[in-house]
Amino acid sequence: MRRTYEPHSVASIAERARTAETTARKHLKMLTEDGFVEAVSPPDERGTWYRRAPRSVVLERARQLLDTVDTEIDAAVITQADDAAKPDARTSSTRACRRHRGCRRRDR
């Protein structure tokens, strides 16, 4: 159902999913109850057909946007952590002097 926007029969959906029609009906019923799929009855066709609900499309797009934003935020956090982990030249030399016996260099 994720790849289609047109209504399809249970037989068509079951065939594409490589499952029995009864199994497809069971899952389509649950998806309909959760609002991801709509049951429709085309005037020129018999039986109940199913299509993606608009909510499903909106949620998929929202998830794509969130994944993009999360990736950008993760990259920014990693960059900040890398920058923070790089030693400052003055700090590292001062630390080295504190460890060296006999060094008379004063802490800054």
Backbone as ProteinMPNN parsed JSONL, in Angstrom:
{"seq_chain_A": "MRRTYEPHSVASIAERARTAETTARKHLKMLTEDGFVEAVSPPDERGTWYRRAPRSVVLERARQLLDTVDTEIDAAVITQADDAAKPDARTSSTRACRRHRGCRRRDR", "coords_chain_A": {"N_chain_A": [[0.818, -1.194, 0.0], [2.089, 1.147, 0.456], [3.28, 2.096, -1.833], [1.377, 2.909, -3.592], [-1.354, 4.94, -4.695], [-3.797, 4.68, -5.712], [-6.998, 3.01, -5.514], [-7.148, -0.499, -4.71], [-8.077, -3.91, -5.217], [-8.728, -6.507, -2.792], [-7.779, -8.958, -3.68], [-5.821, -8.184, -5.532], [-4.012, -6.806, -3.874], [-3.287, -8.856, -2.109], [-2.02, -10.579, -3.888], [0.214, -9.046, -4.711], [1.471, -8.84, -2.261], [2.101, -11.395, -1.84], [0.541, -13.257, -0.35], [-2.241, -14.889, 1.296], [-5.675, -14.11, 0.497], [-7.369, -13.901, 2.726], [-5.567, -13.356, 4.781], [-4.552, -10.914, 3.88], [-6.918, -9.379, 4.006], [-7.316, -9.348, 6.796], [-5.105, -7.847, 7.695], [-5.484, -5.478, 6.262], [-7.863, -4.63, 7.386], [-7.01, -3.978, 10.004], [-5.196, -1.926, 9.377], [-6.97, -0.098, 8.324], [-8.55, 0.484, 10.571], [-6.626, 1.779, 12.094], [-6.247, 4.03, 10.62], [-4.517, 4.254, 8.455], [-5.164, 3.239, 6.013], [-7.822, 3.426, 3.66], [-11.066, 2.136, 3.217], [-12.808, 1.626, 0.287], [-15.543, 1.718, -2.05], [-15.663, 1.257, -5.212], [-17.866, 2.414, -7.785], [-18.135, 0.909, -10.135], [-17.07, -1.554, -9.581], [-16.935, -4.693, -7.801], [-17.14, -5.589, -4.323], [-14.988, -4.638, -1.554], [-12.522, -2.205, -1.859], [-9.195, -0.975, -1.334], [-7.247, 1.865, -0.357], [-4.447, 4.078, 0.174], [-4.658, 6.133, 3.022], [-5.01, 9.692, 3.333], [-3.78, 10.596, 5.68], [-1.776, 8.73, 6.102], [0.046, 9.311, 4.068], [0.847, 11.882, 4.818], [2.02, 11.342, 7.316], [4.159, 9.722, 6.494], [5.686, 11.548, 5.005], [6.291, 13.386, 7.019], [7.886, 11.781, 8.645], [10.067, 11.401, 6.923], [11.051, 14.022, 6.781], [11.74, 14.417, 9.468], [13.748, 12.482, 9.776], [15.682, 13.601, 8.097], [16.216, 16.04, 9.416], [17.092, 15.044, 11.898], [19.461, 13.771, 11.078], [20.947, 15.982, 10.214], [21.161, 17.395, 12.619], [22.546, 15.518, 14.182], [24.982, 15.482, 12.775], [25.853, 18.103, 13.256], [26.166, 18.073, 16.048], [28.189, 16.157, 16.33], [30.268, 17.475, 15.006], [30.606, 19.687, 16.729], [31.405, 18.335, 19.035], [33.806, 17.212, 18.156], [35.27, 19.559, 17.702], [35.371, 20.554, 20.307], [36.893, 18.614, 21.508], [39.405, 18.93, 20.456], [42.618, 19.875, 21.408], [43.583, 22.952, 22.904], [46.33, 24.997, 22.056], [47.736, 26.47, 24.077], [46.655, 25.367, 26.405], [47.358, 22.635, 26.236], [50.187, 22.74, 26.308], [50.636, 23.854, 28.795], [49.591, 21.902, 30.466], [51.382, 19.868, 29.902], [53.703, 20.932, 31.001], [53.122, 20.953, 33.711], [53.339, 18.329, 34.328], [55.974, 17.756, 33.927], [58.896, 17.352, 35.655], [60.797, 19.762, 37.258], [60.277, 21.806, 35.537], [60.004, 25.216, 35.14], [58.113, 26.827, 34.179], [55.41, 29.048, 34.385], [51.974, 28.633, 35.278], [49.322, 29.669, 33.218]], "CA_chain_A": [[0.0, 0.0, 0.0], [2.931, 2.33, 0.55], [3.717, 2.558, -3.15], [0.25, 3.183, -4.472], [-2.331, 5.918, -4.235], [-5.067, 4.281, -6.325], [-7.635, 1.876, -4.837], [-6.874, -1.843, -5.219], [-8.889, -4.977, -4.631], [-8.03, -7.38, -1.844], [-7.062, -9.971, -4.466], [-4.628, -7.535, -6.095], [-3.086, -6.525, -2.769], [-2.783, -10.15, -1.631], [-1.078, -11.093, -4.892], [1.455, -8.259, -4.618], [2.103, -9.14, -0.972], [2.372, -12.839, -1.831], [-0.133, -13.838, 0.804], [-3.633, -15.279, 1.045], [-6.624, -12.998, 0.577], [-7.86, -13.764, 4.111], [-4.501, -12.676, 5.537], [-4.55, -9.525, 3.422], [-8.108, -8.724, 4.576], [-7.083, -9.144, 8.232], [-4.169, -6.732, 7.866], [-6.125, -4.271, 5.734], [-8.839, -4.204, 8.395], [-6.26, -3.311, 11.076], [-4.672, -0.668, 8.837], [-8.121, 0.799, 8.198], [-8.887, 0.918, 11.93], [-5.578, 2.697, 12.554], [-6.286, 5.24, 9.806], [-3.488, 4.28, 7.419], [-5.774, 2.776, 4.766], [-9.258, 3.683, 3.561], [-11.866, 1.172, 2.463], [-13.677, 2.316, -0.675], [-16.346, 0.838, -2.91], [-15.83, 1.873, -6.529], [-19.197, 2.118, -8.318], [-18.1, -0.058, -11.231], [-16.378, -2.769, -9.129], [-17.559, -5.42, -6.691], [-16.334, -5.779, -3.13], [-14.304, -3.5, -0.939], [-11.173, -1.923, -2.322], [-8.448, -0.213, -0.334], [-6.23, 2.816, -0.82], [-3.765, 4.769, 1.269], [-5.361, 7.284, 3.584], [-4.174, 10.902, 3.297], [-2.988, 10.647, 6.916], [-0.612, 7.875, 5.894], [0.99, 10.048, 3.224], [1.368, 12.98, 5.639], [2.929, 10.764, 8.312], [5.374, 9.279, 5.813], [6.473, 12.743, 4.677], [6.793, 13.921, 8.287], [8.994, 10.913, 9.068], [11.209, 11.705, 6.053], [11.597, 15.31, 7.223], [12.365, 14.205, 10.772], [15.004, 11.765, 9.541], [16.626, 14.566, 7.531], [16.591, 16.971, 10.478], [17.899, 14.289, 12.862], [20.784, 13.566, 10.488], [21.646, 17.269, 10.241], [21.474, 17.698, 14.018], [23.614, 14.595, 14.574], [26.228, 15.951, 12.165], [26.264, 19.318, 13.964], [26.618, 17.682, 17.387], [29.481, 15.49, 16.163], [31.242, 18.517, 14.678], [30.873, 20.433, 17.956], [32.167, 17.468, 19.937], [35.163, 17.136, 17.615], [35.919, 20.845, 17.959], [35.612, 20.66, 21.744], [37.912, 17.634, 21.887], [40.721, 19.357, 19.974], [43.284, 20.631, 22.473], [44.062, 24.309, 22.668], [47.801, 24.967, 22.118], [48.188, 26.929, 25.389], [46.216, 24.416, 27.42], [48.126, 21.393, 26.177], [51.568, 22.954, 26.74], [50.609, 24.077, 30.234], [49.417, 20.592, 31.088], [52.635, 19.126, 29.761], [54.664, 21.495, 31.937], [52.767, 20.536, 35.065], [53.76, 16.944, 34.51], [57.42, 17.662, 33.776], [59.609, 17.793, 36.856], [61.845, 20.738, 37.035], [59.853, 22.87, 34.629], [59.738, 26.419, 35.92], [57.129, 27.626, 33.459], [54.274, 29.379, 35.24], [50.641, 28.391, 34.717], [48.69, 30.9, 32.71]], "C_chain_A": [[0.864, 1.26, 0.0], [3.259, 2.91, -0.822], [2.572, 2.942, -4.076], [-0.699, 4.193, -3.847], [-3.716, 5.604, -4.785], [-5.669, 3.118, -5.542], [-7.309, 0.549, -5.527], [-7.775, -2.844, -4.516], [-8.046, -5.793, -3.662], [-7.211, -8.421, -2.599], [-5.766, -9.4, -5.03], [-3.571, -7.288, -5.015], [-2.467, -7.823, -2.254], [-1.756, -10.722, -2.601], [0.259, -10.363, -4.811], [2.218, -8.562, -3.332], [2.477, -10.612, -0.837], [1.82, -13.511, -0.575], [-1.559, -14.214, 0.415], [-4.548, -14.067, 1.194], [-7.143, -12.806, 2.0], [-6.834, -13.052, 4.995], [-4.453, -11.205, 5.161], [-5.73, -8.766, 4.016], [-7.902, -8.394, 6.054], [-6.182, -7.926, 8.452], [-4.756, -5.424, 7.35], [-7.161, -3.733, 6.715], [-8.138, -3.449, 9.523], [-5.713, -1.966, 10.6], [-5.782, 0.362, 8.67], [-8.508, 1.347, 9.568], [-7.886, 1.927, 12.468], [-5.483, 3.958, 11.706], [-5.239, 5.329, 8.715], [-4.025, 3.918, 6.042], [-7.258, 3.121, 4.817], [-9.916, 2.585, 2.748], [-12.805, 1.963, 1.559], [-14.438, 1.279, -1.491], [-16.546, 1.525, -4.25], [-17.175, 1.467, -7.14], [-19.196, 1.036, -9.393], [-17.406, -1.369, -10.855], [-17.143, -3.414, -7.98], [-16.597, -5.502, -5.514], [-15.71, -4.488, -2.623], [-12.893, -3.398, -1.492], [-10.504, -1.048, -1.272], [-7.44, 0.715, -1.006], [-5.591, 3.462, 0.405], [-4.611, 5.944, 1.733], [-4.439, 8.5, 3.504], [-3.28, 11.027, 4.532], [-1.697, 9.852, 6.764], [0.468, 8.597, 5.096], [1.641, 11.172, 4.028], [2.361, 12.45, 6.672], [4.238, 10.292, 7.688], [6.276, 10.469, 5.493], [7.067, 13.362, 5.948], [7.976, 13.1, 8.784], [10.244, 11.187, 8.229], [11.87, 13.009, 6.481], [12.319, 15.168, 8.557], [13.698, 13.482, 10.634], [16.073, 12.703, 9.003], [17.132, 15.514, 8.612], [17.462, 16.263, 11.509], [19.318, 14.08, 12.351], [21.589, 14.857, 10.534], [22.048, 17.644, 11.661], [22.602, 16.797, 14.508], [24.958, 15.054, 14.026], [26.745, 17.189, 12.892], [26.806, 18.986, 15.351], [27.987, 17.014, 17.313], [30.568, 16.511, 15.861], [31.604, 19.32, 15.922], [31.707, 19.607, 18.931], [33.609, 17.33, 19.466], [35.926, 18.418, 17.902], [36.266, 20.995, 19.44], [36.726, 19.718, 22.194], [39.309, 18.022, 21.421], [41.389, 20.209, 21.046], [43.708, 22.016, 22.0], [45.579, 24.291, 22.874], [48.302, 25.393, 23.495], [47.841, 25.914, 26.475], [47.075, 23.167, 27.413], [49.565, 21.6, 26.63], [51.629, 23.188, 28.242], [50.448, 22.753, 30.964], [50.71, 19.787, 31.014], [53.654, 19.63, 30.772], [54.354, 21.088, 33.368], [53.258, 19.116, 35.346], [55.289, 16.813, 34.506], [58.097, 18.191, 35.031], [60.688, 18.791, 36.478], [61.454, 21.846, 36.077], [59.456, 24.075, 35.465], [58.724, 27.327, 35.23], [55.909, 27.838, 34.355], [52.974, 29.051, 34.524], [50.023, 29.714, 34.294], [47.251, 30.971, 33.106]], "O_chain_A": [[0.406, 2.325, -0.416], [3.492, 4.113, -0.941], [2.804, 3.268, -5.241], [-0.825, 4.281, -2.625], [-4.702, 6.206, -4.361], [-4.931, 2.319, -4.964], [-7.207, 0.476, -6.752], [-8.178, -2.646, -3.371], [-6.816, -5.771, -3.709], [-6.085, -8.733, -2.212], [-4.73, -10.064, -5.005], [-2.384, -7.534, -5.227], [-1.266, -7.883, -1.994], [-0.743, -11.282, -2.183], [1.316, -10.993, -4.84], [3.449, -8.544, -3.309], [3.089, -11.023, 0.149], [2.522, -14.22, 0.147], [-2.018, -13.885, -0.679], [-4.238, -13.123, 1.921], [-7.337, -11.672, 2.438], [-7.195, -12.245, 5.852], [-4.329, -10.343, 6.031], [-5.571, -7.637, 4.479], [-8.26, -7.31, 6.514], [-6.469, -7.079, 9.298], [-4.541, -4.371, 7.95], [-7.317, -2.52, 6.857], [-8.614, -2.399, 9.954], [-5.762, -0.98, 11.334], [-5.557, 1.558, 8.854], [-8.766, 2.542, 9.709], [-8.255, 2.832, 13.216], [-4.717, 4.864, 12.035], [-5.085, 6.385, 8.102], [-3.417, 4.249, 5.025], [-7.873, 3.111, 5.884], [-9.391, 2.155, 1.721], [-13.51, 2.861, 2.017], [-14.028, 0.123, -1.604], [-17.494, 2.294, -4.416], [-17.581, 0.31, -7.03], [-20.184, 0.315, -9.534], [-17.176, -2.211, -11.723], [-17.904, -2.751, -7.276], [-15.379, -5.484, -5.695], [-15.889, -3.411, -3.192], [-12.169, -4.39, -1.577], [-11.172, -0.454, -0.426], [-6.87, 0.407, -2.052], [-6.12, 3.399, 1.515], [-5.205, 6.655, 0.923], [-3.22, 8.357, 3.598], [-2.152, 11.51, 4.436], [-0.646, 10.268, 7.25], [1.654, 8.505, 5.411], [2.849, 11.389, 3.929], [3.421, 13.041, 6.877], [5.304, 10.444, 8.285], [7.49, 10.402, 5.688], [8.214, 13.808, 5.947], [8.955, 13.654, 9.285], [11.355, 11.205, 8.759], [13.096, 13.1, 6.539], [13.393, 15.738, 8.749], [14.669, 13.834, 11.304], [17.235, 12.618, 9.4], [18.333, 15.762, 8.713], [18.468, 16.82, 11.95], [20.275, 14.2, 13.115], [22.778, 14.837, 10.855], [23.147, 18.153, 11.885], [23.519, 17.268, 15.181], [25.963, 15.019, 14.736], [27.948, 17.312, 13.122], [27.805, 19.564, 15.779], [28.852, 17.28, 18.148], [31.67, 16.422, 16.401], [32.779, 19.607, 16.152], [32.614, 20.133, 19.576], [34.532, 17.329, 20.28], [37.091, 18.377, 18.3], [37.332, 21.506, 19.783], [37.426, 20.007, 23.164], [40.297, 17.498, 21.935], [40.789, 21.163, 21.541], [44.128, 22.21, 20.86], [46.06, 23.624, 23.79], [49.201, 24.752, 24.04], [48.653, 25.642, 27.359], [47.479, 22.688, 28.472], [50.124, 20.718, 27.281], [52.582, 22.762, 28.894], [51.108, 22.516, 31.976], [51.079, 19.104, 31.97], [54.397, 18.832, 31.344], [55.277, 20.898, 34.16], [53.552, 18.767, 36.489], [55.825, 15.841, 35.038], [57.893, 19.341, 35.421], [61.387, 18.636, 35.477], [62.254, 22.75, 35.834], [58.656, 23.957, 36.393], [58.508, 28.462, 35.654], [55.439, 26.904, 35.005], [52.882, 29.178, 33.303], [50.196, 30.74, 34.952], [46.564, 31.934, 32.767]]}, "name": "protein", "num_of_chains": 1, "seq": "MRRTYEPHSVASIAERARTAETTARKHLKMLTEDGFVEAVSPPDERGTWYRRAPRSVVLERARQLLDTVDTEIDAAVITQADDAAKPDARTSSTRACRRHRGCRRRDR"}
